[in-house]
CSV table of C-alpha atoms in Angstrom, one decimal:
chain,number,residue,atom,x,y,z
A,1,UNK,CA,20.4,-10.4,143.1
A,2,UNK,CA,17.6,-11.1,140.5
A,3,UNK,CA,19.5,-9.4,137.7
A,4,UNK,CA,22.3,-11.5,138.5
A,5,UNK,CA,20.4,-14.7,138.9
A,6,UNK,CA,19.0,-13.9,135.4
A,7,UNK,CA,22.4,-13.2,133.8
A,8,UNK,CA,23.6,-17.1,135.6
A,9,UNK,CA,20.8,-18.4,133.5
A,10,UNK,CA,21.1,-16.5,130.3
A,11,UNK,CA,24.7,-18.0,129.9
A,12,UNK,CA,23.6,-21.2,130.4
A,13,UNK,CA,24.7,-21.9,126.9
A,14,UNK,CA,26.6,-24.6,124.5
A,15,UNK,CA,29.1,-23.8,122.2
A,16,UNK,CA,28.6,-26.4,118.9
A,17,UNK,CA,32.9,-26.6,117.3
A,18,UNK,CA,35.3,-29.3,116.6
A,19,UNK,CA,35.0,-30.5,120.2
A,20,UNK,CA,31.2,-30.4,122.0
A,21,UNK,CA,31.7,-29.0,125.1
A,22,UNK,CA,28.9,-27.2,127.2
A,23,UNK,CA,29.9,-24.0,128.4
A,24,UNK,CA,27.8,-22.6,131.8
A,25,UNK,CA,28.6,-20.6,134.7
A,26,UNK,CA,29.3,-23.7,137.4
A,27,UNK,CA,27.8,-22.1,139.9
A,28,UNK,CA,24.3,-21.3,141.7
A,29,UNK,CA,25.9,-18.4,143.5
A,30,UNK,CA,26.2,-15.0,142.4
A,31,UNK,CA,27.9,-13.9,145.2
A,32,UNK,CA,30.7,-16.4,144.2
A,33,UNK,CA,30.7,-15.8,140.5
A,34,UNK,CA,31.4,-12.3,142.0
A,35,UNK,CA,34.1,-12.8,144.5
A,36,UNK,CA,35.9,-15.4,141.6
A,37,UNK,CA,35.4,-12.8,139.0
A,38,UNK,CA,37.1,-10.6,141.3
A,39,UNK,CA,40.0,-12.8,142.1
A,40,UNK,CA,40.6,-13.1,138.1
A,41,UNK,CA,40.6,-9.7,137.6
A,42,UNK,CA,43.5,-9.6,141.2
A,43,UNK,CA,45.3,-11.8,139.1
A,44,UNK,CA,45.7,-10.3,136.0
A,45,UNK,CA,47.1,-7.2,137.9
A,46,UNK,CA,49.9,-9.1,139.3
A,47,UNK,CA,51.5,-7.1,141.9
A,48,UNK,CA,52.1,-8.7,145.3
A,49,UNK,CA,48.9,-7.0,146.9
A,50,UNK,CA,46.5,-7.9,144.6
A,51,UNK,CA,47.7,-11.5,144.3
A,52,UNK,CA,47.2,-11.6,148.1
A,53,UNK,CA,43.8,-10.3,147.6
A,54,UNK,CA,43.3,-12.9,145.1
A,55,UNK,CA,43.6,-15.6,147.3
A,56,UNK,CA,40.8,-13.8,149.4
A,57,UNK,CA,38.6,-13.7,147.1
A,58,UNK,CA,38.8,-17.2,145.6
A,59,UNK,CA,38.8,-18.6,149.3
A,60,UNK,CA,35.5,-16.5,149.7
A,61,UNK,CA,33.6,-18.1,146.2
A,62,UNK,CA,35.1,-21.3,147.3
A,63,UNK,CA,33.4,-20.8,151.0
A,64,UNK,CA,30.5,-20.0,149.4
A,65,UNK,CA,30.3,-23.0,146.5
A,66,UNK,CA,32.7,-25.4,147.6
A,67,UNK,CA,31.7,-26.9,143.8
A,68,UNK,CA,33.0,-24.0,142.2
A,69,UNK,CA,35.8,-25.8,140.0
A,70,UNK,CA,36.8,-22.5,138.6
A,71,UNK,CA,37.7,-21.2,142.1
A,72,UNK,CA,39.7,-23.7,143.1
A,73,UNK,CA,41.9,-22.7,139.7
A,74,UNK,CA,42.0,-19.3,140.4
A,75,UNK,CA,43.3,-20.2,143.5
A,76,UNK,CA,46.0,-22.3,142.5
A,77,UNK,CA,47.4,-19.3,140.3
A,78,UNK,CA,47.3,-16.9,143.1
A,79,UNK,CA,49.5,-19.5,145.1
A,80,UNK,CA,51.6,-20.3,142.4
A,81,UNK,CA,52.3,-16.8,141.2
A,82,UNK,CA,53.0,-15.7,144.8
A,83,UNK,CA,55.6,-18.3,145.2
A,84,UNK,CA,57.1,-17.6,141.4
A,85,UNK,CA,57.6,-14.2,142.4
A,86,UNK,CA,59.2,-14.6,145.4
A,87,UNK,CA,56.7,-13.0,148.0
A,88,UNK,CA,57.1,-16.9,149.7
A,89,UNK,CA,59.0,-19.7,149.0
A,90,UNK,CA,58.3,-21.4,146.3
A,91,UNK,CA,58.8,-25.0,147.7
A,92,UNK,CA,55.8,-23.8,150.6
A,93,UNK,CA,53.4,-22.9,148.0
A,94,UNK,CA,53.4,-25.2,145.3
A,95,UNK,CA,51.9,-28.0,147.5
A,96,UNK,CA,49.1,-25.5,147.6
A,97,UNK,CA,48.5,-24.3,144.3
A,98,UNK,CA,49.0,-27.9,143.2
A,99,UNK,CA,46.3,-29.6,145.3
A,100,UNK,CA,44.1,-26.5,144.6
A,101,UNK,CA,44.5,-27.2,140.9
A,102,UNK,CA,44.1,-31.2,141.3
A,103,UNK,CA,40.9,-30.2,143.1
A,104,UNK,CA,39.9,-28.0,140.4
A,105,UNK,CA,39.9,-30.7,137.9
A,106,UNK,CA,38.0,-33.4,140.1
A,107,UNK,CA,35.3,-30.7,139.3
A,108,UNK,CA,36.0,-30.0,136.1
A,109,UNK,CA,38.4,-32.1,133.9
A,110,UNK,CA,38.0,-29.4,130.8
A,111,UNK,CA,39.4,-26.9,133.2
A,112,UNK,CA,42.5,-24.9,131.0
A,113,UNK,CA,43.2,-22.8,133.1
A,114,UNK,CA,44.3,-25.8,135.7
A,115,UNK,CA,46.1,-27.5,133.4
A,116,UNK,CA,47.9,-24.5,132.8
A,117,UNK,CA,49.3,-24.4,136.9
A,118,UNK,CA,49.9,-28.3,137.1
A,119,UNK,CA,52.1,-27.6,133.8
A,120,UNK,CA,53.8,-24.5,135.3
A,121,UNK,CA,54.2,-26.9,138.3
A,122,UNK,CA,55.6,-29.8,136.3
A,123,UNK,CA,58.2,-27.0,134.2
A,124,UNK,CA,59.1,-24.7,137.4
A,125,UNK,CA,59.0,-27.0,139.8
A,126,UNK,CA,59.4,-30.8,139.4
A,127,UNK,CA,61.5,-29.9,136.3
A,128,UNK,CA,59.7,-32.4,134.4
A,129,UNK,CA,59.4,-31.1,131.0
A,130,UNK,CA,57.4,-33.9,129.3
A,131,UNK,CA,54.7,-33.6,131.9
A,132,UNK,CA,54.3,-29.5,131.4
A,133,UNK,CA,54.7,-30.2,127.5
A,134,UNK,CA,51.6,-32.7,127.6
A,135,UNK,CA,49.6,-30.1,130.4
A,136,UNK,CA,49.8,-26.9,128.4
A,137,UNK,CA,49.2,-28.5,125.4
A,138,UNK,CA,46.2,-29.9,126.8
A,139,UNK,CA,45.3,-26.3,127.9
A,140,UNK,CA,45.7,-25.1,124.6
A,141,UNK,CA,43.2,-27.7,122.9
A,142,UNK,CA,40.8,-26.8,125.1
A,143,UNK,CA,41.5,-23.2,124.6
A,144,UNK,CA,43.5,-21.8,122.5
A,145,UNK,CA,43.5,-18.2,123.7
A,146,UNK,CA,44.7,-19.2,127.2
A,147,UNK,CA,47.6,-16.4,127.3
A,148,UNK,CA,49.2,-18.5,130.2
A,149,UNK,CA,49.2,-21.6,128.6
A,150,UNK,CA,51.1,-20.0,125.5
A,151,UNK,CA,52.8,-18.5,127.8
A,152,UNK,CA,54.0,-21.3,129.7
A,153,UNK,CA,54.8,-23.1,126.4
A,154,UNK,CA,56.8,-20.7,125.0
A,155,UNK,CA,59.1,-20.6,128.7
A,156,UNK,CA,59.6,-24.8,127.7
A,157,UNK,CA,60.3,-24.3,124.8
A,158,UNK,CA,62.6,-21.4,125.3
A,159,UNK,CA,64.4,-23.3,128.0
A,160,UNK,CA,64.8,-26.1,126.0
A,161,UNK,CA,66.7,-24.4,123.4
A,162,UNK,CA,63.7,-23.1,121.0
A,163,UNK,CA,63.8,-19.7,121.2
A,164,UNK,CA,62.3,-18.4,118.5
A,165,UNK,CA,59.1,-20.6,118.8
A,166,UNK,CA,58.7,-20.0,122.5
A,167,UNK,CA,58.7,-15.6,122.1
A,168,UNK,CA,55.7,-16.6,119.4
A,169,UNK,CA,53.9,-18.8,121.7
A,170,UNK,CA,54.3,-15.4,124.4
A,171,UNK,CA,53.3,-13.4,121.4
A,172,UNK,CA,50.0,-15.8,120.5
A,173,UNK,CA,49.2,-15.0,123.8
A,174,UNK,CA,49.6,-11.6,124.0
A,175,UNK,CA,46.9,-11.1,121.0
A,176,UNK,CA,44.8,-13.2,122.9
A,177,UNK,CA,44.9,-11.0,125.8
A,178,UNK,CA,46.0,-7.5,125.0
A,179,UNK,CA,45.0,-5.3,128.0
A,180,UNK,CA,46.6,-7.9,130.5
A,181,UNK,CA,50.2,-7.3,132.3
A,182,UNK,CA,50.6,-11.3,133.1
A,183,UNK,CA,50.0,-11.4,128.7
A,184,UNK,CA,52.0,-8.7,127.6
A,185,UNK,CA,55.4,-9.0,130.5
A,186,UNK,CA,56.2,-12.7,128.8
A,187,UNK,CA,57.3,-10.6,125.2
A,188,UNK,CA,59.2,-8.4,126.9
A,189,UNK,CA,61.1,-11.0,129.1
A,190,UNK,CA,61.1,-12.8,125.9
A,191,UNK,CA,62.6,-10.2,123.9
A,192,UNK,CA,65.7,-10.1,126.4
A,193,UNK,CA,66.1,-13.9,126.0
A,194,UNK,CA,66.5,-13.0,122.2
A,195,UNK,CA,69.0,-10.2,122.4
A,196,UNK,CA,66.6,-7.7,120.9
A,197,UNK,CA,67.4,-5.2,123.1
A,198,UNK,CA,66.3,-2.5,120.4
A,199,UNK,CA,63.0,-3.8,120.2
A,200,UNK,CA,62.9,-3.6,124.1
A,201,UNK,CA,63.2,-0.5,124.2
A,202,UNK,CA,60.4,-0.2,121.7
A,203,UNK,CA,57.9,-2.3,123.2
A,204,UNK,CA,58.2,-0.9,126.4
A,205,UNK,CA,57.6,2.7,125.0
A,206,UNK,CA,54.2,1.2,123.9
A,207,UNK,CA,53.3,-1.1,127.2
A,208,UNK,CA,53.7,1.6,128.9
A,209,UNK,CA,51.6,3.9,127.4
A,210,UNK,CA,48.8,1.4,127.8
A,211,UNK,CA,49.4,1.1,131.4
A,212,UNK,CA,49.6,4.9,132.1
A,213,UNK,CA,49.5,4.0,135.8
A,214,UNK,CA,52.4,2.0,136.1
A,215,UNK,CA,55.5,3.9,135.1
A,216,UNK,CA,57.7,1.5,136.1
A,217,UNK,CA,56.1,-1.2,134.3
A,218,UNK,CA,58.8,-3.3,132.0
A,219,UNK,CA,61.8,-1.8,133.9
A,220,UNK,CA,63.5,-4.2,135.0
A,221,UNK,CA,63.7,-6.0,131.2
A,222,UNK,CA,64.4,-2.1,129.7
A,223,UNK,CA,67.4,-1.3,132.4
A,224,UNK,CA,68.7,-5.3,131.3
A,225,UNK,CA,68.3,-4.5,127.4
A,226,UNK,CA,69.9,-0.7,128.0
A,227,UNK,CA,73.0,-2.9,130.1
A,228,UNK,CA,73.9,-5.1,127.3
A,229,UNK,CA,73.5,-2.4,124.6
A,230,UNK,CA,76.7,-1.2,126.9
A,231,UNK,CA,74.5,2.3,127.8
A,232,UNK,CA,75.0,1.3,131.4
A,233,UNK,CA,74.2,4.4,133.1
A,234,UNK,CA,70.7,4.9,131.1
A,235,UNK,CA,70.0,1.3,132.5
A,236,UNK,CA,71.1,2.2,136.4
A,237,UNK,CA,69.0,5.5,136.2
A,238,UNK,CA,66.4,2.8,135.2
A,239,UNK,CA,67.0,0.5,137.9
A,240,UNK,CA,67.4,2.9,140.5
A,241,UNK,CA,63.6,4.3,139.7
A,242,UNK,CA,62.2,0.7,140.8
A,243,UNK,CA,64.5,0.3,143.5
A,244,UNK,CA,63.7,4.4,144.8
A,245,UNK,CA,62.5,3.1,148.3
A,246,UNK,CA,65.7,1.5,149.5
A,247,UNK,CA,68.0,4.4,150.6
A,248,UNK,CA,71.0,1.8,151.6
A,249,UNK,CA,70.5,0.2,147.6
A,250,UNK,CA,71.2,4.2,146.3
A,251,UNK,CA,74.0,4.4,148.9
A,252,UNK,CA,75.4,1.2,147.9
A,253,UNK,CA,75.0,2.1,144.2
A,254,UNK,CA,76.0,5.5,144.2
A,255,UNK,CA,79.0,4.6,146.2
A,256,UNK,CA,80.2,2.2,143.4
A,257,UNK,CA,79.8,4.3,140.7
A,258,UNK,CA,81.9,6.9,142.3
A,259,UNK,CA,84.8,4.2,143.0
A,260,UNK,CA,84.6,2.6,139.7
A,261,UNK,CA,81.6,3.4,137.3
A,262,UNK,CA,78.7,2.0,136.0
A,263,UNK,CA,80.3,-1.7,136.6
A,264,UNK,CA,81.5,-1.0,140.1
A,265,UNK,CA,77.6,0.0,141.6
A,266,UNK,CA,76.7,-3.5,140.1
A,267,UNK,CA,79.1,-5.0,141.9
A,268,UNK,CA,77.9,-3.2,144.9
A,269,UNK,CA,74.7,-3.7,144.0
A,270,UNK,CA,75.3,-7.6,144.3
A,271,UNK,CA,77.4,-7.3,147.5
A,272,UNK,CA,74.4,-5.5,149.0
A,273,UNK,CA,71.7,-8.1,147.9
A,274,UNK,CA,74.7,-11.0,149.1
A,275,UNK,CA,74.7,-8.9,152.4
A,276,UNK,CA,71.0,-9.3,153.1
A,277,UNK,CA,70.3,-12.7,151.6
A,278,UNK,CA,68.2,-14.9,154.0
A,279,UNK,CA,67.8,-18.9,153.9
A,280,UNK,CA,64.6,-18.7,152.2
A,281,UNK,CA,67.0,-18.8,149.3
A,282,UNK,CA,64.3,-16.9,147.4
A,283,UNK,CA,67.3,-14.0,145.8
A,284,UNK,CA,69.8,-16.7,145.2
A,285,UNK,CA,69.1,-16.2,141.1
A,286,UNK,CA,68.3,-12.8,141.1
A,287,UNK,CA,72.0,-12.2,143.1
A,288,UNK,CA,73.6,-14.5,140.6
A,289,UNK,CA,72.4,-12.0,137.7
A,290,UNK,CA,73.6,-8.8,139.4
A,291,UNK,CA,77.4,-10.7,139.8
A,292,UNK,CA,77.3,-12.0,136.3
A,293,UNK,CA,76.3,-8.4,135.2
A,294,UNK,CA,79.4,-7.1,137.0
A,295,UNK,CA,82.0,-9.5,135.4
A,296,UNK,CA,82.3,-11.7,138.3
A,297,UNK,CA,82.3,-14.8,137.3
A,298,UNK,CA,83.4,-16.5,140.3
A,299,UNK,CA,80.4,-15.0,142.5
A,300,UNK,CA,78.2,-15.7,140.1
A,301,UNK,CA,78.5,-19.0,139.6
A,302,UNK,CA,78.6,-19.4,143.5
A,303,UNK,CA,74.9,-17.5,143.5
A,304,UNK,CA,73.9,-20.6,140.6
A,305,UNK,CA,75.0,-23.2,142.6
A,306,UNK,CA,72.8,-21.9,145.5
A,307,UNK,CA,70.2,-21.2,143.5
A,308,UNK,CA,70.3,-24.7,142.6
A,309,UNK,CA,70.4,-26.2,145.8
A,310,UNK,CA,67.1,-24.0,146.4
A,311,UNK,CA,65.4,-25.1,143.6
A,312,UNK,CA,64.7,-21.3,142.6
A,313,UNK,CA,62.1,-21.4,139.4
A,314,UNK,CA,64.3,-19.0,137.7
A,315,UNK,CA,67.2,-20.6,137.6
A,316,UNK,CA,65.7,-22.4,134.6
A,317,UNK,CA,66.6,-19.0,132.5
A,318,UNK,CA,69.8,-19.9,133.3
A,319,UNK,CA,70.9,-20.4,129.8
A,320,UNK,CA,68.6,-17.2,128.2
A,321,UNK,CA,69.7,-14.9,130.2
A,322,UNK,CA,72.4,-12.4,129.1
A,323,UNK,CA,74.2,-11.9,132.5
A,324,UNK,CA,75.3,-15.5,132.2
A,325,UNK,CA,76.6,-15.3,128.8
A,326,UNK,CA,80.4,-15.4,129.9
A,327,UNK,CA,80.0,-18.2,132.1
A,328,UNK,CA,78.8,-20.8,129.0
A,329,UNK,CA,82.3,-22.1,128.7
A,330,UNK,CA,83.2,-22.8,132.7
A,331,UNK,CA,82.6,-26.1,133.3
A,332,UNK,CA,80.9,-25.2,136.5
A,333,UNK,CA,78.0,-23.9,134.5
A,334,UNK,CA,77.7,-26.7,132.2
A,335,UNK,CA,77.9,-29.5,135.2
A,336,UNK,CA,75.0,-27.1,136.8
A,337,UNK,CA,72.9,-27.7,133.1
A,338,UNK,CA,73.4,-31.1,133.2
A,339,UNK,CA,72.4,-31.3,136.7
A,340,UNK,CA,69.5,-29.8,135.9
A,341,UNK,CA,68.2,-31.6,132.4
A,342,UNK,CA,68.8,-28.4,130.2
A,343,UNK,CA,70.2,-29.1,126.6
A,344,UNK,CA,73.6,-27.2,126.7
């Protein structure tokens, strides 16, 4: 306790740049510099588990200093990101993460990182993408290396029909942030947006010899790349190693490519996922990407539309993502873009 106490004071510092701004540990309490450091690093590791733990932990420093404005952002990401993700609705737990990041900034209104959520609230969420543009680049001035502010810039700008600027703004922030999954998923979600399925392939190669312990890590963008390259069975083999636990998906699958290859265990791939869709509507999207991978345009577009009326977050990749790339021209899909505020 003494050595920590110590280290509280010792970084009671001020950094001297183009904008004064003192920089301190906001809190008396070890303890909850501890159980916030903690939830950071939950974060950063971003599987469903540790996200959970995350909002533990950040509840805990919060319990302990209910002034700890850094808390209350962490927070707000663990929400957010478990609602993104799909572990809960996204409609339940954006009112949390957004009046945990609000809160956040009564503390502290320097606070990047809470900019950062209200901005992937504004884009994700309310759709508004003047709002995000104005919170990320806010995040950004007050610090540049914020990995998910660049990263949430680069989805606008992405969406919005600037491609090329949005994978460098996910690139910007993987440099700031090297050794991070949250940093480093963005360019390879990024580089399927592009069409550079080659490089793909290459990048995963390298992430995942730097995460040694995640073999499936980037699977699910290397088994999309492998499917539009046309090497369709490389890219099931690929899908089937994340999806390993469900036997009734490798029934399903396996059943369809003995029927009618690679393109008929997509399709029952997607009537499986249809078969067991609940009204959380929180597989609407993902359903409508297995149908548009099969050739089904019809289903599809059925799986957008319900998306839609779910307000999915991902349904904003509607445009960058490959599956959909046959359904540009049906007048469904452009009614659903216009619907929705995306450029066509």
């Amino acid at each position: 306790d003494e050595i920590a106490r110590e280290i509280v004071r010792a970084l009671q510092v001020e950094l001297v740049g183009p904008r004064t701004r003192a920089l301190s540990i906001p809190t008396t309490s070890p303890e909850a510099y501890e159980a916030y450091l903690r939830a950071r690093h939950a974060i950063g590791t971003a599987t469903w588990t540790s996200l959970r733990h995350s909002v533990e932990l950040s509840t805990r420093a919060i319990g302990l200093d209910p002034w700890f404005a850094p808390a209350h952002a962490s927070l707000a990401g663990a929400h957010y990101l478990l609602g993104f993700f799909g572990e809960r609705p996204f409609a339940e737990a954006v009112p949390v993460a957004r009046r945990a990041a609000a809160r956040a900034l009564e503390l502290d209104d320097g606070l990047s990182d809470a900019h950062v959520i209200l901005g992937l609230i504004a884009l994700y969420h309310d759709w508004d993408w003047q709002i995000a543009k104005r919170r990320f680049l806010q995040a950004l001035e007050l610090n540049p290396n914020n990995f998910a502010a660049r990263h949430g810039y680069g989805d606008l700008l992405s969406i919005l029909g600037n491609s090329e600027e949005g994978f460098h703004q996910v690139e910007l922030g993987r440099q700031a942030d090297p050794l991070s999954p949250l940093a480093v998923f963005p360019v390879l979600v990024h580089l399927v947006f592009l069409r550079r399925f080659d490089d793909v392939i290459r990048e995963t190669d390298s992430v995942r010899v730097l995460f040694p312990d995640r073999p499936n890590i980037g699977g699910a963008s290397l088994a999309s790349a492998l499917w539009h390259m046309g090497r369709q069975r490389e890219a099931l083999d690929e899908w089937s190693g994340i999806w390993r636990s469900d036997p009734a998906f490798t029934e399903a699958v396996d059943r369809g490519l003995t029927d009618a290859g690679p393109v008929g265990a997509m399709q029952a791939w997607a009537n499986y996922r249809a078969s067991h869709y609940d009204d959380s509507g929180t597989d609407a999207y993902g359903v409508a990407v297995l149908y548009g991978r099969a050739g089904d345009v019809a289903a599809a577009l059925e799986w957008l539309e319900r998306a839609y009326e779910a307000r999915l977050p991902s349904l904003l990749h509607v445009t960058l993502q490959p599956a959909f790339d046959a359904l540009h021209s049906e007048p469904r899909f452009q009614r659903l873009l216009d619907q929705m505020g995306i450029p066509r």
